[in-house]
Amino acid sequence: MTIRISKAELPGRIRERAEALGFSSIRFTKADLPPVVQDRYRQAIGLGRHGSMAWLAAEPDRRSSPVHLWPEARSAITLAMNYGPSADPRPELEAKGRAYISVYARHRDYHEVIKGRLKELGQWLHRVGGGEIKVFVDTAPLLEKPLAQQAGLGWQGKHTNLVSRQFGSWLFLGEILTSIDLPSDPPEADHCGQCRRCLDVCPTAAFPAPYQLDARRCISYLTIEHKGPIDREFRHLLGNRIYGCDDCLAACPWNKFASAASEVKLAALPDRVTPSLEELSHLDDASFRVRFSGSPIKRIGRDRFMRNVVLAMGNSGDARFVQPLTRRLGDASPLVRGAAVWALAQLVSQAELESFASAHAGESDPSVREEWRQASRDKAFA
């Protein structure tokens, strides 16, 4: 039986329902964004800062504002779920023989966790409030961070991510667009002040200016979205980061108010916290899929993942990785073989490198042959 709730009662009842479903915060705003936000988005795309993420540049008019995506939308319900770690993850970057995986990928895929609950909330809203709904969790052309700031969930910090006075930088976002006209909450003010810790900590200088990100220099982009060989300029700077980077998030002083995630499905799994690089280097496609089933890591595929593992081995300075890297010189993927050449060159002498190069003189892939040439040249001038 359908029970209708009065429009005056609806916002309060939506909040109650959302909290019961495990959301940490919920706010309402109109389903539109101001021209200044739309202009900033188009400017960033025009400068090519999205790198190879072509979907960000596709249909810019639809992406620039929710109402362009769905003209019937009147309100946006913005929701956040805390995924804060139990401790500052940055000390893990010193464990050179182990892998650093971004905090957001240490548990079940957040898309699966959040989307089901958004659907449940949306279906309930449709039953009790009428109107139509559409549900989003990082899966459609929606500028969710400006929308969240407009709704008052937090503000976009100088690192371009959302910051909350209650949860710091550790928030997953989701949205429900509805044809129901709901009263808007006030937007959140910017509380960054003169602080620039997030900008200064970035290993690759990925921020051309405060509130601007060049994804092409971002370690998260390079290790997750970038499909080809990682530019030599950035390889040493990756350190042991094999999937994503949390440096700018973890540096934010607002994290002093953050708390560990209370949602059980967002608790870190033991094998995702500083796993052994050598252990990961043995994964073939089948074992990679099994190990990372239900994880966002699975999306990048074994070869891209192994590229990152191999580069981290090269950055370790640990000679015990010479043997597993030698095995990767015969990997089926040219992407992995090329990375292994560079990594091996960081750990062996010039004479040893020349011996390895001679043993692989029959390399058929031109990009890997170029890696051998570059490695030999760099070693000679070191």
Coordinates of C-alpha atoms in Angstrom, one line a residue:
M1 CA 0.0 0.0 0.0
T2 CA 1.3 3.5 -1.0
I3 CA 1.5 5.9 1.9
R4 CA 1.9 9.5 0.9
I5 CA 3.9 11.9 3.0
S6 CA 3.2 15.6 3.0
K7 CA 5.7 17.9 1.3
A8 CA 6.4 19.6 4.5
E9 CA 7.3 16.4 6.3
L10 CA 9.2 14.8 3.3
P11 CA 12.8 16.3 3.9
G12 CA 12.9 15.1 7.5
R13 CA 11.6 11.7 6.6
I14 CA 14.1 11.3 3.8
R15 CA 16.9 12.2 6.2
E16 CA 15.7 9.6 8.7
R17 CA 15.5 6.9 6.0
A18 CA 19.0 7.8 4.6
E19 CA 20.6 7.6 8.1
A20 CA 18.9 4.3 8.7
L21 CA 20.5 3.0 5.5
G22 CA 24.0 4.0 6.7
F23 CA 24.6 7.3 5.0
S24 CA 26.7 9.7 7.1
S25 CA 25.3 12.9 5.8
I26 CA 22.4 14.0 3.5
R27 CA 21.5 17.5 2.1
F28 CA 19.2 18.9 -0.6
T29 CA 19.8 21.4 -3.4
K30 CA 18.3 22.5 -6.7
A31 CA 19.1 20.3 -9.7
D32 CA 21.2 23.0 -11.4
L33 CA 24.7 24.5 -11.1
P34 CA 25.6 28.1 -11.6
P35 CA 27.4 29.2 -14.9
V36 CA 30.7 29.8 -13.1
V37 CA 30.9 26.1 -12.2
Q38 CA 30.0 25.0 -15.7
D39 CA 32.6 27.4 -17.1
R40 CA 35.4 26.0 -14.8
Y41 CA 34.6 22.5 -16.0
R42 CA 34.7 23.5 -19.7
Q43 CA 38.0 25.4 -19.1
A44 CA 39.7 22.3 -17.6
I45 CA 38.5 20.1 -20.4
G46 CA 39.7 22.7 -22.9
L47 CA 43.2 22.6 -21.4
G48 CA 43.3 18.8 -21.7
R49 CA 43.7 18.2 -18.0
H50 CA 41.4 15.2 -18.1
G51 CA 44.1 13.2 -19.9
S52 CA 42.8 10.1 -21.6
M53 CA 39.6 10.1 -19.7
A54 CA 37.6 10.9 -22.8
W55 CA 34.2 10.5 -21.1
L56 CA 34.8 13.7 -19.2
A57 CA 35.0 15.6 -22.4
A58 CA 32.0 13.8 -24.0
E59 CA 28.7 15.7 -24.1
P60 CA 30.0 18.7 -22.0
D61 CA 26.6 20.4 -22.1
R62 CA 24.8 17.4 -20.5
R63 CA 27.6 17.0 -17.9
S64 CA 27.8 20.7 -16.9
S65 CA 24.6 20.7 -14.9
P66 CA 22.1 18.0 -13.6
V67 CA 19.1 19.7 -15.2
H68 CA 20.9 19.4 -18.6
L69 CA 21.2 15.7 -18.0
W70 CA 17.6 15.3 -17.0
P71 CA 15.4 18.3 -17.7
E72 CA 12.6 17.1 -15.5
A73 CA 14.8 17.1 -12.4
R74 CA 13.9 19.8 -9.8
S75 CA 15.9 18.8 -6.8
A76 CA 19.1 16.9 -6.0
I77 CA 19.5 14.8 -2.9
T78 CA 23.2 14.6 -2.2
L79 CA 24.4 11.9 0.2
A80 CA 27.8 11.0 1.7
M81 CA 29.2 7.8 3.3
N82 CA 32.3 8.0 5.5
Y83 CA 35.1 5.7 4.5
G84 CA 37.7 7.1 6.8
P85 CA 40.7 4.8 7.6
S86 CA 41.4 3.7 11.2
A87 CA 44.8 5.5 11.1
D88 CA 46.8 7.9 9.0
P89 CA 47.9 5.8 6.0
R90 CA 51.0 7.9 5.1
P91 CA 53.5 5.8 7.1
E92 CA 52.8 2.9 4.8
L93 CA 54.6 4.8 2.1
E94 CA 57.9 4.0 3.9
A95 CA 57.4 0.2 3.5
K96 CA 59.3 0.0 0.3
G97 CA 59.0 -3.8 -0.1
R98 CA 55.2 -3.6 0.3
A99 CA 52.5 -2.1 -1.9
Y100 CA 50.4 1.0 -1.1
I101 CA 46.8 0.7 -2.2
S102 CA 44.5 3.8 -1.9
V103 CA 42.2 3.7 1.1
Y104 CA 39.1 3.8 -1.1
A105 CA 40.1 0.5 -2.7
R106 CA 40.8 -1.5 0.4
H107 CA 37.3 -2.9 0.8
R108 CA 34.4 -3.9 -1.3
D109 CA 33.7 -1.7 -4.3
Y110 CA 31.9 1.3 -3.0
H111 CA 29.8 1.5 -6.1
E112 CA 28.1 -1.7 -5.1
V113 CA 27.8 -0.7 -1.4
I114 CA 26.3 2.7 -2.1
K115 CA 24.2 2.1 -5.2
G116 CA 22.0 -0.5 -3.7
R117 CA 21.1 1.7 -0.8
L118 CA 20.5 4.7 -3.1
K119 CA 18.1 2.6 -5.1
E120 CA 16.3 1.5 -1.9
L121 CA 16.0 5.1 -0.8
G122 CA 14.9 6.3 -4.2
Q123 CA 12.2 3.6 -4.5
W124 CA 10.9 4.4 -1.1
L125 CA 10.8 8.1 -2.0
H126 CA 8.9 7.3 -5.2
R127 CA 6.3 5.3 -3.2
V128 CA 5.7 7.9 -0.4
G129 CA 6.4 11.2 -2.1
G130 CA 5.5 10.6 -5.8
G131 CA 7.6 12.0 -8.5
E132 CA 10.3 10.4 -10.6
I133 CA 13.8 9.6 -9.5
K134 CA 17.2 8.8 -11.0
V135 CA 20.1 7.4 -8.9
F136 CA 23.8 8.1 -9.4
V137 CA 27.1 7.0 -7.8
D138 CA 30.0 8.1 -9.9
T139 CA 28.5 6.3 -13.0
A140 CA 27.0 9.2 -15.0
P141 CA 27.9 12.6 -16.4
L142 CA 27.3 14.5 -13.1
L143 CA 29.5 17.1 -11.5
E144 CA 29.0 15.6 -8.1
K145 CA 31.5 17.6 -6.0
P146 CA 30.2 21.1 -7.0
L147 CA 26.7 19.7 -6.4
A148 CA 27.7 18.4 -3.0
Q149 CA 29.2 21.8 -2.0
Q150 CA 26.1 23.6 -3.2
A151 CA 24.0 21.3 -1.1
G152 CA 26.2 21.9 2.0
L153 CA 27.8 18.4 2.4
G154 CA 31.2 20.1 2.4
W155 CA 33.4 22.2 0.2
Q156 CA 35.8 21.5 -2.7
G157 CA 39.2 22.0 -1.1
K158 CA 42.3 23.2 -2.9
H159 CA 43.0 19.6 -3.9
T160 CA 39.6 19.7 -5.7
N161 CA 38.1 16.9 -3.5
L162 CA 35.3 17.4 -1.1
V163 CA 36.2 18.3 2.5
S164 CA 33.8 18.1 5.4
R165 CA 34.2 19.7 8.8
Q166 CA 32.9 16.4 10.3
F167 CA 34.5 13.8 8.2
G168 CA 37.6 15.4 6.7
S169 CA 38.4 14.2 3.2
W170 CA 37.1 10.7 3.4
L171 CA 33.7 10.7 1.9
F172 CA 32.0 8.7 -0.9
L173 CA 29.3 10.6 -2.7
G174 CA 26.0 9.6 -4.2
E175 CA 23.0 11.5 -5.7
I176 CA 19.3 11.1 -6.3
L177 CA 17.8 13.5 -8.8
T178 CA 14.0 13.9 -8.4
S179 CA 11.2 15.7 -10.1
I180 CA 9.9 16.7 -6.6
D181 CA 10.7 20.2 -5.6
L182 CA 12.4 20.0 -2.2
P183 CA 13.6 23.0 -0.1
S184 CA 17.4 23.6 -0.6
D185 CA 19.9 23.5 2.2
P186 CA 22.5 26.3 2.4
P187 CA 25.8 25.7 0.6
E188 CA 29.0 25.1 2.6
A189 CA 31.6 27.9 2.8
D190 CA 35.2 27.3 1.9
H191 CA 37.3 26.7 5.1
C192 CA 40.7 26.1 3.5
G193 CA 42.0 29.6 4.4
Q194 CA 45.7 30.0 3.8
C195 CA 46.5 26.3 4.2
R196 CA 48.2 24.6 1.2
R197 CA 49.3 21.3 2.7
C198 CA 47.4 19.3 0.1
L199 CA 49.1 21.2 -2.7
D200 CA 52.7 21.0 -1.3
V201 CA 52.6 17.3 -0.5
C202 CA 51.8 16.2 -4.0
P203 CA 54.8 14.2 -5.3
T204 CA 54.2 15.0 -8.9
A205 CA 53.1 18.7 -8.7
A206 CA 49.7 17.8 -10.1
F207 CA 48.1 21.1 -9.0
P208 CA 48.8 24.0 -11.4
A209 CA 47.1 26.3 -8.9
P210 CA 44.8 26.0 -5.9
Y211 CA 41.4 24.3 -6.8
Q212 CA 42.9 23.1 -10.1
L213 CA 44.1 19.5 -10.9
D214 CA 46.0 18.3 -13.9
A215 CA 45.0 14.6 -14.0
R216 CA 47.9 13.9 -16.4
R217 CA 50.3 14.4 -13.5
C218 CA 48.2 12.8 -10.7
I219 CA 49.4 9.4 -9.4
S220 CA 45.8 8.2 -9.0
Y221 CA 45.2 8.9 -12.7
L222 CA 48.6 7.4 -13.7
T223 CA 48.2 4.1 -11.8
I224 CA 44.4 3.6 -12.5
E225 CA 43.2 5.4 -15.6
H226 CA 46.4 5.6 -17.7
K227 CA 46.6 2.6 -20.0
G228 CA 50.0 2.9 -21.5
P229 CA 53.6 3.1 -20.1
I230 CA 53.9 5.7 -17.3
D231 CA 56.2 8.5 -18.4
R232 CA 59.7 8.2 -17.0
E233 CA 59.4 11.6 -15.3
F234 CA 56.9 10.1 -12.9
R235 CA 58.2 6.6 -12.2
H236 CA 60.4 7.3 -9.3
L237 CA 57.8 9.5 -7.8
L238 CA 55.3 6.7 -7.6
G239 CA 57.2 5.1 -4.8
N240 CA 55.3 2.0 -3.6
R241 CA 51.9 3.3 -4.7
I242 CA 50.5 0.6 -7.0
Y243 CA 46.8 1.8 -7.0
G244 CA 45.9 5.4 -6.4
C245 CA 47.3 7.9 -4.0
D246 CA 46.0 9.5 -0.8
D247 CA 48.7 12.1 -0.1
C248 CA 46.6 15.2 -0.7
L249 CA 43.6 13.7 1.2
A250 CA 45.6 12.6 4.2
A251 CA 47.5 15.9 4.5
C252 CA 44.3 17.9 5.1
P253 CA 44.2 19.2 8.7
W254 CA 40.4 18.8 8.8
N255 CA 41.0 15.1 9.1
K256 CA 41.6 15.7 12.8
F257 CA 37.8 15.6 13.1
A258 CA 37.5 12.4 10.9
S259 CA 36.5 9.0 12.3
A260 CA 37.0 5.5 11.0
A261 CA 34.2 4.1 8.7
S262 CA 31.4 2.5 10.7
E263 CA 30.0 0.7 7.7
V264 CA 31.2 -3.0 7.9
K265 CA 31.4 -3.3 4.2
L266 CA 33.9 -0.4 4.0
A267 CA 36.3 -1.9 6.5
A268 CA 39.8 -2.6 5.1
L269 CA 40.4 -6.2 4.1
P270 CA 43.7 -7.5 5.4
D271 CA 45.1 -8.4 2.0
R272 CA 44.6 -4.9 0.7
V273 CA 46.8 -3.2 3.4
T274 CA 50.5 -3.1 2.4
P275 CA 50.5 -6.5 0.6
S276 CA 53.9 -7.9 -0.4
L277 CA 55.2 -6.7 -3.7
E278 CA 56.8 -10.1 -4.4
E279 CA 53.6 -11.9 -3.7
L280 CA 51.7 -9.6 -6.1
S281 CA 54.3 -10.1 -8.8
H282 CA 53.2 -13.7 -9.2
L283 CA 49.6 -13.0 -10.1
D284 CA 48.5 -14.1 -13.5
D285 CA 45.2 -13.0 -15.0
A286 CA 43.1 -15.7 -13.3
S287 CA 44.6 -15.3 -9.9
F288 CA 44.4 -11.5 -10.2
R289 CA 40.6 -11.7 -10.9
V290 CA 40.1 -14.1 -8.0
R291 CA 42.1 -12.0 -5.5
F292 CA 40.4 -8.7 -6.5
S293 CA 36.9 -10.0 -7.1
G294 CA 34.4 -7.3 -5.9
S295 CA 37.1 -4.7 -5.7
P296 CA 37.5 -1.5 -7.9
I297 CA 41.1 -2.7 -8.5
K298 CA 39.8 -5.5 -10.8
R299 CA 38.6 -2.8 -13.2
I300 CA 42.1 -1.9 -14.4
G301 CA 43.0 -5.4 -15.3
R302 CA 46.0 -7.5 -14.5
D303 CA 48.5 -6.0 -16.9
R304 CA 48.0 -2.4 -15.8
F305 CA 48.1 -3.6 -12.2
M306 CA 51.3 -5.6 -12.8
R307 CA 52.9 -2.6 -14.5
N308 CA 52.5 -0.6 -11.2
V309 CA 53.7 -3.5 -9.1
V310 CA 56.9 -3.8 -11.2
L311 CA 57.6 -0.1 -11.0
A312 CA 57.2 -0.2 -7.2
M313 CA 59.8 -2.9 -7.1
G314 CA 62.2 -0.8 -9.1
N315 CA 61.7 2.0 -6.6
S316 CA 62.3 -0.2 -3.6
G317 CA 66.1 -0.3 -3.9
D318 CA 65.9 -3.9 -2.8
A319 CA 68.1 -6.4 -4.8
R320 CA 65.9 -9.3 -3.8
F321 CA 63.4 -8.1 -6.4
V322 CA 65.9 -8.8 -9.2
Q323 CA 64.7 -12.4 -9.6
P324 CA 60.9 -11.6 -9.8
L325 CA 61.6 -8.8 -12.1
T326 CA 63.7 -11.1 -14.3
R327 CA 60.6 -13.3 -14.6
R328 CA 58.5 -10.3 -15.7
L329 CA 60.9 -9.7 -18.6
G330 CA 59.2 -12.6 -20.2
D331 CA 55.7 -11.5 -19.3
A332 CA 53.1 -11.9 -22.1
S333 CA 52.2 -8.2 -21.8
P334 CA 54.6 -5.7 -23.5
L335 CA 53.3 -3.1 -20.9
V336 CA 54.7 -5.3 -18.1
R337 CA 57.9 -6.2 -19.9
G338 CA 58.7 -2.5 -20.6
A339 CA 58.1 -1.6 -16.9
A340 CA 60.3 -4.6 -15.8
V341 CA 63.2 -3.3 -18.0
W342 CA 63.1 0.1 -16.2
A343 CA 62.7 -1.4 -12.8
L344 CA 65.5 -3.9 -13.2
A345 CA 67.8 -1.1 -14.4
Q346 CA 67.2 0.6 -11.0
L347 CA 68.5 -2.4 -9.1
V348 CA 71.5 -3.8 -11.1
S349 CA 74.8 -2.6 -12.4
Q350 CA 75.5 -1.5 -15.9
A351 CA 77.3 -4.8 -16.7
E352 CA 74.4 -6.8 -15.3
L353 CA 71.9 -4.8 -17.3
E354 CA 73.8 -5.3 -20.5
S355 CA 73.8 -9.1 -19.8
F356 CA 70.0 -9.0 -19.4
A357 CA 69.7 -6.9 -22.6
S358 CA 71.7 -9.4 -24.5
A359 CA 69.6 -12.3 -23.3
H360 CA 66.5 -10.4 -24.5
A361 CA 67.9 -9.1 -27.8
G362 CA 65.1 -10.8 -29.7
E363 CA 62.4 -8.6 -28.1
S364 CA 59.7 -8.1 -30.8
D365 CA 57.7 -5.2 -29.4
P366 CA 59.1 -1.8 -30.4
S367 CA 58.1 0.0 -27.2
V368 CA 60.0 -2.6 -25.1
R369 CA 63.0 -2.3 -27.4
E370 CA 62.9 1.4 -26.7
E371 CA 62.8 0.8 -23.0
W372 CA 66.0 -1.3 -23.3
R373 CA 67.7 1.5 -25.3
Q374 CA 66.7 4.1 -22.8
A375 CA 67.7 2.0 -19.8
S376 CA 71.1 1.4 -21.2
R377 CA 71.6 5.0 -22.0
D378 CA 70.5 6.2 -18.6
K379 CA 72.8 3.6 -16.9
A380 CA 75.7 4.8 -19.0
F381 CA 75.2 8.4 -18.0
A382 CA 74.3 7.7 -14.3

